[in-house]
């Protein structure tokens, strides 16, 4: 545990995924630090939401992902095929939860550090090409996010095959890759109720309207430039 | 729904365990639209009943579904479920589903159907049509409010307890099962206790050989708005595990919410009443199925060669 906590202290500049050798040589994951304080996104997102979201929700996905991976390891060692198959849903859900939230934290930034500043780089141009304008993209993602039934994510993605940016949604904690192997996530917005309920209650559209004030377009642009090169 | 719509406007809510309110919450027969048992005549009857029901209100509201209040004041479940949670959950979420469904079905052919038939019609074999989520969420929330009562919890009794012991081994094992279902619904959804009668696990398949073992209690979970009506089960109890059901009270701690639901809020009286109705419904449908089979046999023996008639008569095992 101490080892994990120590190793968890690293910046998010890297992949955000921690790989630690466990007792059985199994790779496990640990909670990445946020690149800003819990209160740094106020008033768009409250400190209370950020703290619970990071320390409780994201941590729970990681804990349960590690648990499922340990069970998978044991099932494979035993050659228990049905146990392996049975673990897939827990691995997809909790592993997806870890992957998605790791991206999400990078997608946010305090206003004083450039949060909310629209992209001017090649990503800005690609958005205009695909959606007509930056505002049109926001309108589209707000509508898709508000219309998503239950829990899930709305994404801005680079489709490496089509060589254009697209909007997608995924249910629950399905990672973007489940919608297509050529999709690279640039920006993911969490529309689970836990992402906004304490502040916005049942009014998801208000959360979506306000989150644009703290979106980190620099990060999205970096990913876009790297992946489209 | 007539009764409910009228009572919804009154200050005293209907007692949750009254056979009337439960019957109307559970009936009419759910398979009316798409099921094998739904004959055109029963469809007509359903439609008529709905229109009639809607006339029970004043003329301006009779064409709409009503937001039905919980059968207790909004602060009655405190300290376990706060008044604030009920104000949002019932007053905003539930109301939103009602308002949206009314808008979606206005002027469409769905406008004449009962809530249950709208659910079945718009489920569309899993390829959901837009009104499905709103219609099913209205049904689910009505059912959820009536699954609780102030001072609830404890243990079930009578036949319900007997069936729980028979089908789960013990009450404690049942609690473990439903707790697990509620905790592992990955995302928004519902956990259910349901009565499964004469049906295979395959969706909408009629069990060719109904036995007593089919008439059993099952624990199931469902995503988002989906409910067991679409599998043709009779729901007996539900726990809402959308985050909005517990986030204001216990935030991320869904397990705590499940615990206080099961220990302090669940109304076993409501579950027992629903079990009675589910059993009666199963018997009724079995008889209807029998009648249908008999009629078919008579029809075919009328118009076809005698040897089939003889075969049918001689021995069941040779009938095929
Ligand atoms: Fe989240
Ligand atoms: Fe709900």
Short mmCIF file of C-alpha atoms and ligand atoms in Angstrom, two decimals:
data_model
loop_
_atom_site.label_atom_id
_atom_site.label_comp_id
_atom_site.label_asym_id
_atom_site.label_seq_id
_atom_site.Cartn_x
_atom_site.Cartn_y
_atom_site.Cartn_z
CA UNK A 1 0.00 0.00 0.00
CA UNK A 2 2.76 2.39 0.96
CA UNK A 3 4.55 1.50 -2.20
CA UNK A 4 1.49 2.23 -4.25
CA UNK A 5 0.85 5.55 -2.57
CA UNK A 6 4.43 6.56 -3.18
CA UNK A 7 4.34 5.58 -6.80
CA UNK A 8 1.02 7.33 -7.26
CA UNK A 9 2.73 10.66 -6.66
CA UNK A 10 3.62 11.54 -10.16
CA UNK A 11 2.45 14.17 -12.56
CA UNK A 12 -0.21 13.59 -15.12
CA UNK A 13 2.18 14.55 -17.88
CA UNK A 14 2.71 10.86 -18.41
CA UNK A 15 0.17 8.26 -19.30
CA UNK A 16 -1.72 8.49 -16.04
CA UNK A 17 -1.49 4.76 -15.61
CA UNK A 18 0.55 3.26 -12.83
CA UNK A 19 2.10 -0.10 -13.14
CA UNK A 20 3.48 -1.58 -10.00
CA UNK A 21 4.80 -5.06 -9.50
CA UNK A 22 2.56 -6.78 -6.97
CA UNK A 23 3.39 -9.76 -4.82
CA UNK A 24 2.55 -12.18 -7.62
CA UNK A 25 4.20 -10.13 -10.31
CA UNK A 26 0.84 -8.71 -11.33
CA UNK A 27 0.57 -5.19 -12.65
CA UNK A 28 -1.85 -3.06 -10.70
CA UNK A 29 -3.09 0.48 -11.13
CA UNK A 30 -3.22 3.40 -8.76
CA UNK A 31 -4.98 6.73 -8.55
CA UNK A 32 -3.24 9.49 -10.54
CA UNK A 33 -2.94 12.91 -8.88
CA UNK A 34 -5.02 15.78 -10.21
CA UNK A 35 -2.93 18.44 -11.98
CA UNK A 36 -4.84 21.18 -10.02
CA UNK A 37 -6.52 21.65 -6.63
CA UNK A 38 -10.01 20.32 -5.97
CA UNK A 39 -11.36 23.88 -5.69
CA UNK A 40 -9.51 25.20 -8.75
CA UNK A 41 -12.41 24.63 -11.15
CA UNK A 42 -14.96 26.61 -9.12
CA UNK A 43 -17.50 27.95 -9.77
CA UNK A 44 -18.00 25.66 -12.80
CA UNK A 45 -17.39 22.49 -10.74
CA UNK A 46 -17.37 22.58 -6.95
CA UNK A 47 -14.48 21.38 -4.82
CA UNK A 48 -16.79 18.89 -3.11
CA UNK A 49 -17.69 17.26 -6.42
CA UNK A 50 -14.08 17.12 -7.55
CA UNK A 51 -12.89 15.57 -4.30
CA UNK A 52 -15.58 12.87 -4.19
CA UNK A 53 -15.23 12.23 -7.90
CA UNK A 54 -11.48 11.74 -7.68
CA UNK A 55 -10.96 10.21 -4.24
CA UNK A 56 -14.07 8.05 -4.08
CA UNK A 57 -15.39 7.27 -7.55
CA UNK A 58 -12.15 7.04 -9.50
CA UNK A 59 -10.47 5.23 -6.59
CA UNK A 60 -13.31 2.68 -6.48
CA UNK A 61 -12.90 1.91 -10.19
CA UNK A 62 -9.19 1.36 -9.63
CA UNK A 63 -9.68 -0.79 -6.53
CA UNK A 64 -12.24 -2.97 -8.28
CA UNK A 65 -10.20 -3.12 -11.47
CA UNK A 66 -7.17 -4.38 -9.54
CA UNK A 67 -9.36 -6.89 -7.73
CA UNK A 68 -10.82 -8.17 -10.99
CA UNK A 69 -7.36 -8.43 -12.55
CA UNK A 70 -6.13 -10.45 -9.59
CA UNK A 71 -9.09 -12.79 -9.97
CA UNK A 72 -8.44 -13.00 -13.69
CA UNK A 73 -4.84 -13.90 -13.05
CA UNK A 74 -5.92 -16.67 -10.70
CA UNK A 75 -8.57 -17.93 -13.13
CA UNK A 76 -6.07 -18.07 -15.99
CA UNK A 77 -3.54 -19.85 -13.79
CA UNK A 78 -6.18 -22.44 -12.98
CA UNK A 79 -7.34 -22.71 -16.58
CA UNK A 80 -10.87 -21.83 -15.47
CA UNK A 81 -12.35 -20.57 -18.74
CA UNK A 82 -15.82 -19.78 -17.43
CA UNK A 83 -14.38 -17.74 -14.57
CA UNK A 84 -12.29 -15.80 -17.09
CA UNK A 85 -15.36 -15.00 -19.18
CA UNK A 86 -17.39 -14.08 -16.09
CA UNK A 87 -14.81 -11.45 -15.11
CA UNK A 88 -15.02 -9.60 -18.43
CA UNK A 89 -17.91 -7.30 -17.44
CA UNK A 90 -16.21 -6.19 -14.21
CA UNK A 91 -12.95 -5.61 -16.08
CA UNK A 92 -14.62 -3.60 -18.83
CA UNK A 93 -16.61 -1.51 -16.34
CA UNK A 94 -13.91 -0.81 -13.77
CA UNK A 95 -11.04 -0.67 -16.23
CA UNK A 96 -13.12 1.63 -18.42
CA UNK A 97 -13.89 3.77 -15.38
CA UNK A 98 -10.18 4.14 -14.69
CA UNK A 99 -9.26 4.90 -18.31
CA UNK A 100 -12.10 7.39 -18.79
CA UNK A 101 -11.50 9.34 -15.59
CA UNK A 102 -7.76 9.49 -16.22
CA UNK A 103 -8.53 11.24 -19.52
CA UNK A 104 -11.23 13.42 -17.96
CA UNK A 105 -8.93 15.01 -15.36
CA UNK A 106 -6.60 16.05 -18.16
CA UNK A 107 -9.51 17.54 -20.06
CA UNK A 108 -10.14 20.08 -17.30
CA UNK A 109 -8.12 23.12 -16.33
CA UNK A 110 -8.60 26.18 -14.09
CA UNK A 111 -9.54 29.34 -15.96
CA UNK A 112 -6.35 31.08 -14.84
CA UNK A 113 -4.33 28.34 -16.47
CA UNK A 114 -6.14 28.64 -19.76
CA UNK A 115 -9.25 26.57 -19.06
CA UNK A 116 -12.04 27.37 -21.49
CA UNK A 117 -9.81 29.00 -24.12
CA UNK A 118 -10.90 27.63 -27.50
CA UNK A 119 -8.31 25.82 -29.62
CA UNK A 120 -6.62 27.95 -32.27
CA UNK A 121 -4.28 25.28 -33.59
CA UNK A 122 -4.89 22.60 -36.16
CA UNK A 123 -7.56 21.13 -33.87
CA UNK A 124 -9.55 24.36 -34.16
CA UNK A 125 -9.39 24.05 -37.92
CA UNK A 126 -10.41 20.38 -37.84
CA UNK A 127 -13.41 21.27 -35.63
CA UNK A 128 -14.52 23.91 -38.14
CA UNK A 129 -14.14 21.40 -40.95
CA UNK A 130 -16.27 18.76 -39.25
CA UNK A 131 -18.89 20.83 -37.43
CA UNK A 132 -18.91 24.22 -39.13
CA UNK A 133 -17.78 26.12 -36.08
CA UNK A 134 -16.55 25.74 -32.51
CA UNK A 135 -19.97 26.82 -31.22
CA UNK A 136 -21.66 24.21 -33.36
CA UNK A 137 -19.47 21.53 -31.80
CA UNK A 138 -20.43 22.69 -28.31
CA UNK A 139 -24.12 22.72 -29.22
CA UNK A 140 -23.83 19.20 -30.58
CA UNK A 141 -21.95 17.81 -27.58
CA UNK A 142 -24.38 19.50 -25.17
CA UNK A 143 -27.32 17.96 -26.99
CA UNK A 144 -25.78 14.50 -27.13
CA UNK A 145 -24.74 14.70 -23.48
CA UNK A 146 -28.17 15.86 -22.34
CA UNK A 147 -29.90 13.18 -24.39
CA UNK A 148 -27.78 10.31 -23.16
CA UNK A 149 -29.95 7.94 -21.14
CA UNK A 150 -28.66 7.01 -17.72
CA UNK A 151 -24.91 7.16 -17.17
CA UNK A 152 -22.16 7.62 -19.72
CA UNK A 153 -19.77 9.88 -21.59
CA UNK A 154 -19.85 12.22 -24.55
CA UNK A 155 -16.62 12.41 -26.55
CA UNK A 156 -14.80 14.48 -29.07
CA UNK A 157 -12.62 11.98 -30.90
CA UNK A 158 -10.13 11.83 -33.72
CA UNK A 159 -11.06 9.13 -36.17
CA UNK A 160 -7.66 8.11 -37.49
CA UNK A 161 -9.12 6.29 -40.46
CA UNK A 162 -11.48 9.02 -41.62
CA UNK A 163 -8.89 11.62 -40.58
CA UNK A 164 -11.49 13.88 -39.03
CA UNK A 165 -12.90 14.75 -35.61
CA UNK A 166 -16.20 13.21 -34.60
CA UNK A 167 -18.60 13.25 -31.63
CA UNK A 168 -19.47 9.94 -29.98
CA UNK A 169 -21.25 8.79 -26.82
CA UNK A 170 -20.57 5.70 -24.72
CA UNK A 171 -22.78 4.10 -22.09
CA UNK A 172 -21.75 3.63 -18.46
CA UNK A 173 -17.96 3.24 -18.34
CA UNK A 174 -17.50 1.86 -21.84
CA UNK A 175 -14.26 3.39 -23.10
CA UNK A 176 -14.30 5.17 -26.45
CA UNK A 177 -12.44 2.32 -28.15
CA UNK A 178 -15.63 0.22 -27.90
CA UNK A 179 -17.10 2.52 -30.56
CA UNK A 180 -14.29 1.91 -33.01
CA UNK A 181 -10.64 0.89 -32.99
CA UNK A 182 -9.63 3.98 -34.98
CA UNK A 183 -11.05 6.45 -32.43
CA UNK A 184 -8.67 8.45 -30.25
CA UNK A 185 -10.25 10.39 -27.35
CA UNK A 186 -9.43 14.11 -27.39
CA UNK A 187 -12.06 15.24 -24.91
CA UNK A 188 -14.43 13.19 -22.74
CA UNK A 189 -17.21 14.69 -20.67
CA UNK A 190 -18.55 12.60 -17.80
CA UNK A 191 -22.35 12.78 -17.70
CA UNK A 192 -22.85 10.39 -14.81
CA UNK A 193 -25.02 12.03 -12.16
CA UNK A 194 -22.09 11.88 -9.72
CA UNK A 195 -20.25 14.36 -11.96
CA UNK A 196 -22.74 17.16 -11.28
CA UNK A 197 -25.52 16.18 -8.89
CA UNK A 198 -24.38 17.97 -5.72
CA UNK A 199 -24.21 21.24 -7.63
CA UNK A 200 -26.62 20.99 -10.55
CA UNK A 201 -29.06 18.34 -9.26
CA UNK A 202 -31.33 17.11 -12.04
CA UNK A 203 -30.34 19.88 -14.48
CA UNK A 204 -27.66 18.17 -16.55
CA UNK A 205 -27.84 20.80 -19.34
CA UNK A 206 -26.60 23.50 -16.91
CA UNK A 207 -23.61 21.35 -15.98
CA UNK A 208 -22.83 20.85 -19.65
CA UNK A 209 -23.20 24.56 -20.35
CA UNK A 210 -20.76 25.47 -17.58
CA UNK A 211 -18.12 22.80 -18.06
CA UNK A 212 -16.88 24.50 -21.24
CA UNK A 213 -15.49 27.28 -19.02
CA UNK A 214 -12.88 24.86 -17.67
CA UNK A 215 -12.13 22.63 -20.65
CA UNK A 216 -8.41 22.21 -21.32
CA UNK A 217 -8.18 22.63 -25.09
CA UNK A 218 -4.39 22.72 -24.91
CA UNK A 219 -4.40 19.08 -23.86
CA UNK A 220 -6.89 18.10 -26.58
CA UNK A 221 -4.79 19.93 -29.17
CA UNK A 222 -1.61 18.16 -28.07
CA UNK A 223 -3.24 14.76 -28.41
CA UNK A 224 -4.72 15.74 -31.76
CA UNK A 225 -1.39 16.93 -33.14
CA UNK A 226 0.45 13.87 -31.95
CA UNK A 227 -2.13 11.41 -33.24
CA UNK A 228 -2.87 13.08 -36.56
CA UNK A 229 0.78 13.59 -37.46
CA UNK B 1 -54.90 4.73 -13.39
CA UNK B 2 -58.28 6.40 -13.10
CA UNK B 3 -58.29 5.99 -9.40
CA UNK B 4 -54.71 7.03 -9.15
CA UNK B 5 -55.11 10.09 -11.29
CA UNK B 6 -58.03 11.24 -9.20
CA UNK B 7 -56.33 10.50 -5.94
CA UNK B 8 -53.18 12.20 -7.11
CA UNK B 9 -54.94 15.50 -6.87
CA UNK B 10 -56.29 14.83 -3.41
CA UNK B 11 -54.31 15.62 -0.29
CA UNK B 12 -54.53 12.13 1.15
CA UNK B 13 -52.58 9.69 -0.95
CA UNK B 14 -53.88 6.20 -1.53
CA UNK B 15 -52.79 3.59 1.00
CA UNK B 16 -50.05 1.70 -0.75
CA UNK B 17 -51.37 -1.72 0.22
CA UNK B 18 -54.93 -1.19 -0.90
CA UNK B 19 -55.74 -3.86 -3.48
CA UNK B 20 -57.18 -1.21 -5.77
CA UNK B 21 -54.10 0.90 -6.07
CA UNK B 22 -51.86 -2.10 -6.46
CA UNK B 23 -54.08 -3.72 -9.03
CA UNK B 24 -54.06 -0.64 -11.13
CA UNK B 25 -50.32 -0.28 -10.70
CA UNK B 26 -49.76 -3.83 -11.85
CA UNK B 27 -52.56 -4.52 -14.31
CA UNK B 28 -53.89 -4.71 -16.96
CA UNK B 29 -52.29 -7.76 -18.60
CA UNK B 30 -48.91 -6.68 -19.81
CA UNK B 31 -48.64 -8.80 -22.88
CA UNK B 32 -51.57 -7.10 -24.54
CA UNK B 33 -49.67 -5.64 -27.44
CA UNK B 34 -46.94 -7.99 -28.41
CA UNK B 35 -47.47 -11.16 -26.45
CA UNK B 36 -48.78 -14.46 -27.63
CA UNK B 37 -51.75 -14.13 -25.33
CA UNK B 38 -52.86 -10.76 -26.55
CA UNK B 39 -55.81 -11.25 -28.80
CA UNK B 40 -57.25 -8.33 -30.78
CA UNK B 41 -60.25 -8.32 -28.48
CA UNK B 42 -58.17 -7.86 -25.35
CA UNK B 43 -56.34 -5.01 -27.07
CA UNK B 44 -59.62 -3.27 -27.72
CA UNK B 45 -60.54 -3.71 -24.11
CA UNK B 46 -57.28 -2.15 -22.97
CA UNK B 47 -57.69 0.85 -25.20
CA UNK B 48 -61.23 1.39 -24.10
CA UNK B 49 -60.28 1.13 -20.50
CA UNK B 50 -57.59 3.74 -20.84
CA UNK B 51 -59.83 6.25 -22.54
CA UNK B 52 -62.45 5.63 -19.93
CA UNK B 53 -59.89 6.10 -17.22
CA UNK B 54 -58.75 9.32 -18.66
CA UNK B 55 -62.26 10.63 -18.64
CA UNK B 56 -62.25 10.21 -14.89
CA UNK B 57 -60.29 13.42 -14.49
CA UNK B 58 -61.42 16.82 -15.59
CA UNK B 59 -61.57 17.18 -19.34
CA UNK B 60 -58.42 19.26 -19.56
CA UNK B 61 -56.19 16.70 -17.86
CA UNK B 62 -57.86 13.45 -18.83
CA UNK B 63 -55.68 13.05 -21.90
CA UNK B 64 -52.45 13.17 -19.89
CA UNK B 65 -50.56 10.93 -17.54
CA UNK B 66 -50.45 12.32 -14.03
CA UNK B 67 -47.54 12.61 -11.65
CA UNK B 68 -48.65 10.30 -8.86
CA UNK B 69 -47.37 11.26 -5.39
CA UNK B 70 -45.69 8.77 -3.07
CA UNK B 71 -48.16 7.25 -0.58
CA UNK B 72 -46.59 9.26 2.29
CA UNK B 73 -45.39 12.83 2.85
CA UNK B 74 -42.03 13.74 1.31
CA UNK B 75 -40.34 13.95 4.71
CA UNK B 76 -41.77 10.66 5.97
CA UNK B 77 -38.72 8.56 5.09
CA UNK B 78 -36.28 10.70 7.09
CA UNK B 79 -33.68 10.34 8.40
CA UNK B 80 -32.86 7.57 5.92
CA UNK B 81 -34.09 9.22 2.76
CA UNK B 82 -34.23 12.98 3.10
CA UNK B 83 -37.05 15.29 2.16
CA UNK B 84 -34.63 17.05 -0.18
CA UNK B 85 -33.96 13.80 -2.03
CA UNK B 86 -37.69 13.19 -2.43
CA UNK B 87 -38.25 16.78 -3.57
CA UNK B 88 -35.79 16.28 -6.40
CA UNK B 89 -36.36 12.61 -7.09
CA UNK B 90 -40.14 12.79 -7.17
CA UNK B 91 -40.65 16.50 -7.75
CA UNK B 92 -38.10 16.89 -10.56
CA UNK B 93 -36.96 13.55 -12.01
CA UNK B 94 -40.27 11.70 -11.82
CA UNK B 95 -42.17 14.80 -12.94
CA UNK B 96 -39.79 15.21 -15.86
CA UNK B 97 -40.55 11.70 -17.12
CA UNK B 98 -44.30 12.38 -16.91
CA UNK B 99 -44.07 15.74 -18.68
CA UNK B 100 -41.81 14.37 -21.39
CA UNK B 101 -43.95 11.32 -22.07
CA UNK B 102 -47.09 13.42 -22.35
CA UNK B 103 -45.33 15.60 -24.92
CA UNK B 104 -43.96 12.61 -26.83
CA UNK B 105 -47.22 10.71 -27.20
CA UNK B 106 -49.57 13.60 -27.83
CA UNK B 107 -51.34 13.06 -31.11
CA UNK B 108 -49.71 9.66 -31.70
CA UNK B 109 -51.36 6.27 -31.57
CA UNK B 110 -49.60 5.64 -28.25
CA UNK B 111 -51.84 8.29 -26.74
CA UNK B 112 -54.63 5.77 -26.37
CA UNK B 113 -52.62 3.02 -24.68
CA UNK B 114 -52.13 2.18 -21.04
CA UNK B 115 -48.73 2.93 -19.55
CA UNK B 116 -47.85 -0.79 -19.57
CA UNK B 117 -48.75 -1.13 -23.24
CA UNK B 118 -46.72 1.94 -24.15
CA UNK B 119 -43.75 0.34 -22.39
CA UNK B 120 -44.15 -2.93 -24.30
CA UNK B 121 -44.81 -1.25 -27.63
CA UNK B 122 -41.87 1.14 -27.41
CA UNK B 123 -39.44 -1.45 -26.05
CA UNK B 124 -39.61 -2.73 -29.60
CA UNK B 125 -37.66 -5.92 -28.85
CA UNK B 126 -34.75 -3.99 -27.38
CA UNK B 127 -34.51 -1.43 -30.17
CA UNK B 128 -35.93 1.30 -27.93
CA UNK B 129 -38.27 3.93 -29.32
CA UNK B 130 -37.96 7.41 -27.76
CA UNK B 131 -40.98 7.25 -25.38
CA UNK B 132 -39.76 4.01 -23.80
CA UNK B 133 -37.45 5.61 -21.26
CA UNK B 134 -40.03 8.09 -20.02
CA UNK B 135 -42.88 5.58 -19.91
CA UNK B 136 -40.84 2.91 -18.13
CA UNK B 137 -39.38 5.44 -15.69
CA UNK B 138 -42.87 6.61 -14.72
CA UNK B 139 -43.88 3.02 -14.07
CA UNK B 140 -40.65 2.25 -12.20
CA UNK B 141 -40.87 5.29 -9.95
CA UNK B 142 -44.56 4.74 -9.11
CA UNK B 143 -43.57 1.19 -8.19
CA UNK B 144 -40.51 2.34 -6.24
CA UNK B 145 -42.41 4.83 -4.05
CA UNK B 146 -44.92 2.11 -3.21
CA UNK B 147 -42.09 -0.31 -2.38
CA UNK B 148 -41.24 1.81 0.67
CA UNK B 149 -43.03 3.06 3.74
CA UNK B 150 -42.12 5.03 6.85
CA UNK B 151 -41.02 2.56 9.50
CA UNK B 152 -40.44 -0.17 6.93
CA UNK B 153 -37.83 -2.90 6.97
CA UNK B 154 -37.92 -5.96 9.18
CA UNK B 155 -38.76 -9.34 7.74
CA UNK B 156 -41.47 -10.53 5.41
CA UNK B 157 -43.99 -13.07 6.66
CA UNK B 158 -46.54 -15.60 5.47
CA UNK B 159 -46.35 -17.04 2.00
CA UNK B 160 -43.85 -14.43 0.84
CA UNK B 161 -41.38 -15.60 3.46
CA UNK B 162 -42.08 -19.23 2.57
CA UNK B 163 -41.35 -18.60 -1.11
CA UNK B 164 -38.21 -16.62 -0.24
CA UNK B 165 -37.00 -19.52 1.88
CA UNK B 166 -37.86 -21.99 -0.86
CA UNK B 167 -36.33 -20.07 -3.75
CA UNK B 168 -33.29 -18.46 -2.11
CA UNK B 169 -32.59 -20.84 0.77
CA UNK B 170 -33.19 -18.24 3.45
CA UNK B 171 -34.17 -14.61 3.94
CA UNK B 172 -30.52 -13.76 4.58
CA UNK B 173 -29.47 -15.29 1.27
CA UNK B 174 -32.19 -13.38 -0.53
CA UNK B 175 -30.90 -10.16 1.06
CA UNK B 176 -27.38 -11.03 -0.13
CA UNK B 177 -28.68 -11.65 -3.64
CA UNK B 178 -30.64 -8.44 -4.03
CA UNK B 179 -27.88 -6.45 -2.37
CA UNK B 180 -25.39 -7.85 -4.88
CA UNK B 181 -27.70 -7.13 -7.80
CA UNK B 182 -28.19 -3.53 -6.65
CA UNK B 183 -24.48 -3.01 -6.00
CA UNK B 184 -23.33 -4.48 -9.32
CA UNK B 185 -25.77 -2.79 -11.67
CA UNK B 186 -22.95 -1.10 -13.60
CA UNK B 187 -24.34 2.38 -14.14
CA UNK B 188 -27.90 3.64 -13.75
CA UNK B 189 -30.66 1.12 -13.27
CA UNK B 190 -32.80 -0.94 -10.96
CA UNK B 191 -32.65 -4.10 -8.82
CA UNK B 192 -35.80 -6.20 -8.60
CA UNK B 193 -37.51 -9.04 -6.83
CA UNK B 194 -39.95 -10.53 -9.32
CA UNK B 195 -42.30 -13.47 -9.68
CA UNK B 196 -41.46 -15.54 -12.72
CA UNK B 197 -44.36 -17.63 -13.93
CA UNK B 198 -44.42 -20.06 -16.82
CA UNK B 199 -41.73 -18.37 -18.75
CA UNK B 200 -38.34 -19.41 -20.04
CA UNK B 201 -35.39 -17.12 -19.60
CA UNK B 202 -35.55 -16.38 -23.28
CA UNK B 203 -37.29 -13.10 -23.86
CA UNK B 204 -41.00 -13.46 -24.54
CA UNK B 205 -40.77 -17.22 -24.97
CA UNK B 206 -43.68 -19.23 -23.64
CA UNK B 207 -42.56 -22.18 -21.60
CA UNK B 208 -43.89 -25.27 -23.37
CA UNK B 209 -43.85 -27.30 -20.17
CA UNK B 210 -44.90 -25.16 -17.27
CA UNK B 211 -44.11 -26.70 -13.93
CA UNK B 212 -44.31 -25.43 -10.41
CA UNK B 213 -40.60 -24.68 -10.48
CA UNK B 214 -41.21 -21.92 -12.99
CA UNK B 215 -43.47 -20.12 -10.58
CA UNK B 216 -40.69 -18.80 -8.50
CA UNK B 217 -39.13 -15.67 -7.11
CA UNK B 218 -36.11 -14.27 -8.91
CA UNK B 219 -33.72 -11.37 -8.31
CA UNK B 220 -32.82 -9.44 -11.44
CA UNK B 221 -31.20 -6.13 -12.30
CA UNK B 222 -31.96 -3.89 -15.24
CA UNK B 223 -30.15 -0.97 -16.90
CA UNK B 224 -31.51 2.59 -17.09
CA UNK B 225 -35.31 2.47 -17.54
CA UNK B 226 -35.69 -1.23 -18.37
CA UNK B 227 -38.00 -3.22 -16.10
CA UNK B 228 -39.03 -6.89 -15.81
CA UNK B 229 -42.37 -6.30 -17.55
CA UNK B 230 -40.53 -6.65 -20.83
CA UNK B 231 -39.43 -10.16 -19.84
CA UNK B 232 -42.97 -10.88 -18.81
CA UNK B 233 -42.12 -11.22 -15.12
CA UNK B 234 -44.32 -9.79 -12.37
CA UNK B 235 -42.29 -7.26 -10.37
CA UNK B 236 -42.72 -7.42 -6.60
CA UNK B 237 -40.09 -5.00 -5.29
CA UNK B 238 -37.59 -2.56 -6.74
CA UNK B 239 -34.59 -0.50 -5.63
CA UNK B 240 -33.70 2.53 -7.74
CA UNK B 241 -29.92 2.54 -8.16
CA UNK B 242 -29.61 5.63 -10.30
CA UNK B 243 -27.20 7.91 -8.46
CA UNK B 244 -29.94 10.55 -8.09
CA UNK B 245 -31.74 8.16 -5.71
CA UNK B 246 -29.05 8.45 -3.06
CA UNK B 247 -26.42 11.01 -3.98
CA UNK B 248 -27.73 13.91 -1.87
CA UNK B 249 -27.97 11.63 1.19
CA UNK B 250 -24.94 9.34 0.98
CA UNK B 251 -23.02 10.49 -2.13
CA UNK B 252 -20.96 7.65 -3.59
CA UNK B 253 -21.91 5.15 -0.89
CA UNK B 254 -24.50 3.13 -2.78
CA UNK B 255 -23.97 0.21 -0.39
CA UNK B 256 -25.19 2.33 2.55
CA UNK B 257 -28.28 3.34 0.62
CA UNK B 258 -29.06 -0.30 -0.21
CA UNK B 259 -28.67 -1.17 3.47
CA UNK B 260 -31.09 1.46 4.75
CA UNK B 261 -33.53 0.67 1.98
CA UNK B 262 -33.61 -2.99 2.99
CA UNK B 263 -33.43 -2.43 6.75
CA UNK B 264 -35.53 0.69 7.29
CA UNK B 265 -37.71 1.46 4.28
CA UNK B 266 -38.88 -1.58 2.35
CA UNK B 267 -42.59 -2.32 2.72
CA UNK B 268 -42.99 -6.10 2.91
CA UNK B 269 -46.77 -5.62 3.07
CA UNK B 270 -46.68 -4.06 -0.39
CA UNK B 271 -44.51 -6.93 -1.66
CA UNK B 272 -46.91 -9.51 -0.20
CA UNK B 273 -49.91 -7.83 -1.85
CA UNK B 274 -48.10 -7.78 -5.17
CA UNK B 275 -47.26 -11.47 -4.80
CA UNK B 276 -50.97 -12.24 -4.39
CA UNK B 277 -51.77 -10.37 -7.56
CA UNK B 278 -48.87 -11.96 -9.46
CA UNK B 279 -50.01 -15.45 -8.49
CA UNK B 280 -53.61 -14.76 -9.41
CA UNK B 281 -52.43 -13.38 -12.72
CA UNK B 282 -50.32 -16.46 -13.40
CA UNK B 283 -53.29 -18.74 -12.76
CA UNK B 284 -55.54 -16.63 -14.94
CA UNK B 285 -53.08 -16.76 -17.79
CA UNK B 286 -52.55 -20.47 -17.46
CA UNK B 287 -56.29 -20.95 -17.78
CA UNK B 288 -56.39 -18.66 -20.76
CA UNK B 289 -53.55 -20.59 -22.37
CA UNK B 290 -55.39 -23.86 -21.72
CA UNK B 291 -58.53 -22.46 -23.24
CA UNK B 292 -56.62 -21.28 -26.28
CA UNK B 293 -55.01 -24.67 -26.74
CA UNK B 294 -58.34 -26.43 -26.46
CA UNK B 295 -59.90 -24.14 -29.02
CA UNK B 296 -57.04 -24.72 -31.42
CA UNK B 297 -57.33 -28.46 -31.03
CA UNK B 298 -61.04 -28.35 -31.64
CA UNK B 299 -60.54 -26.20 -34.68
CA UNK B 300 -57.92 -28.47 -36.21
CA UNK B 301 -59.85 -31.65 -35.43
CA UNK B 302 -62.90 -30.15 -37.12
CA UNK B 303 -61.25 -29.56 -40.42
CA UNK B 304 -58.65 -32.30 -40.59
CA UNK B 305 -58.44 -36.03 -40.94
CA UNK B 306 -59.70 -38.30 -38.25
CA UNK B 307 -56.39 -39.95 -37.37
CA UNK B 308 -55.12 -36.74 -35.76
CA UNK B 309 -58.21 -36.68 -33.64
CA UNK B 310 -57.60 -40.26 -32.64
CA UNK B 311 -53.93 -39.59 -31.89
CA UNK B 312 -54.78 -36.68 -29.70
CA UNK B 313 -57.22 -38.71 -27.78
CA UNK B 314 -55.15 -41.84 -27.34
CA UNK B 315 -52.02 -40.76 -25.48
CA UNK B 316 -50.28 -37.48 -24.75
CA UNK B 317 -46.85 -38.92 -25.32
CA UNK B 318 -47.80 -39.98 -28.82
CA UNK B 319 -49.50 -36.80 -29.73
CA UNK B 320 -46.49 -35.43 -31.54
FE1 LIG C 1 -17.27 9.96 -13.13
FE1 LIG C 2 -34.99 7.48 -9.91
#
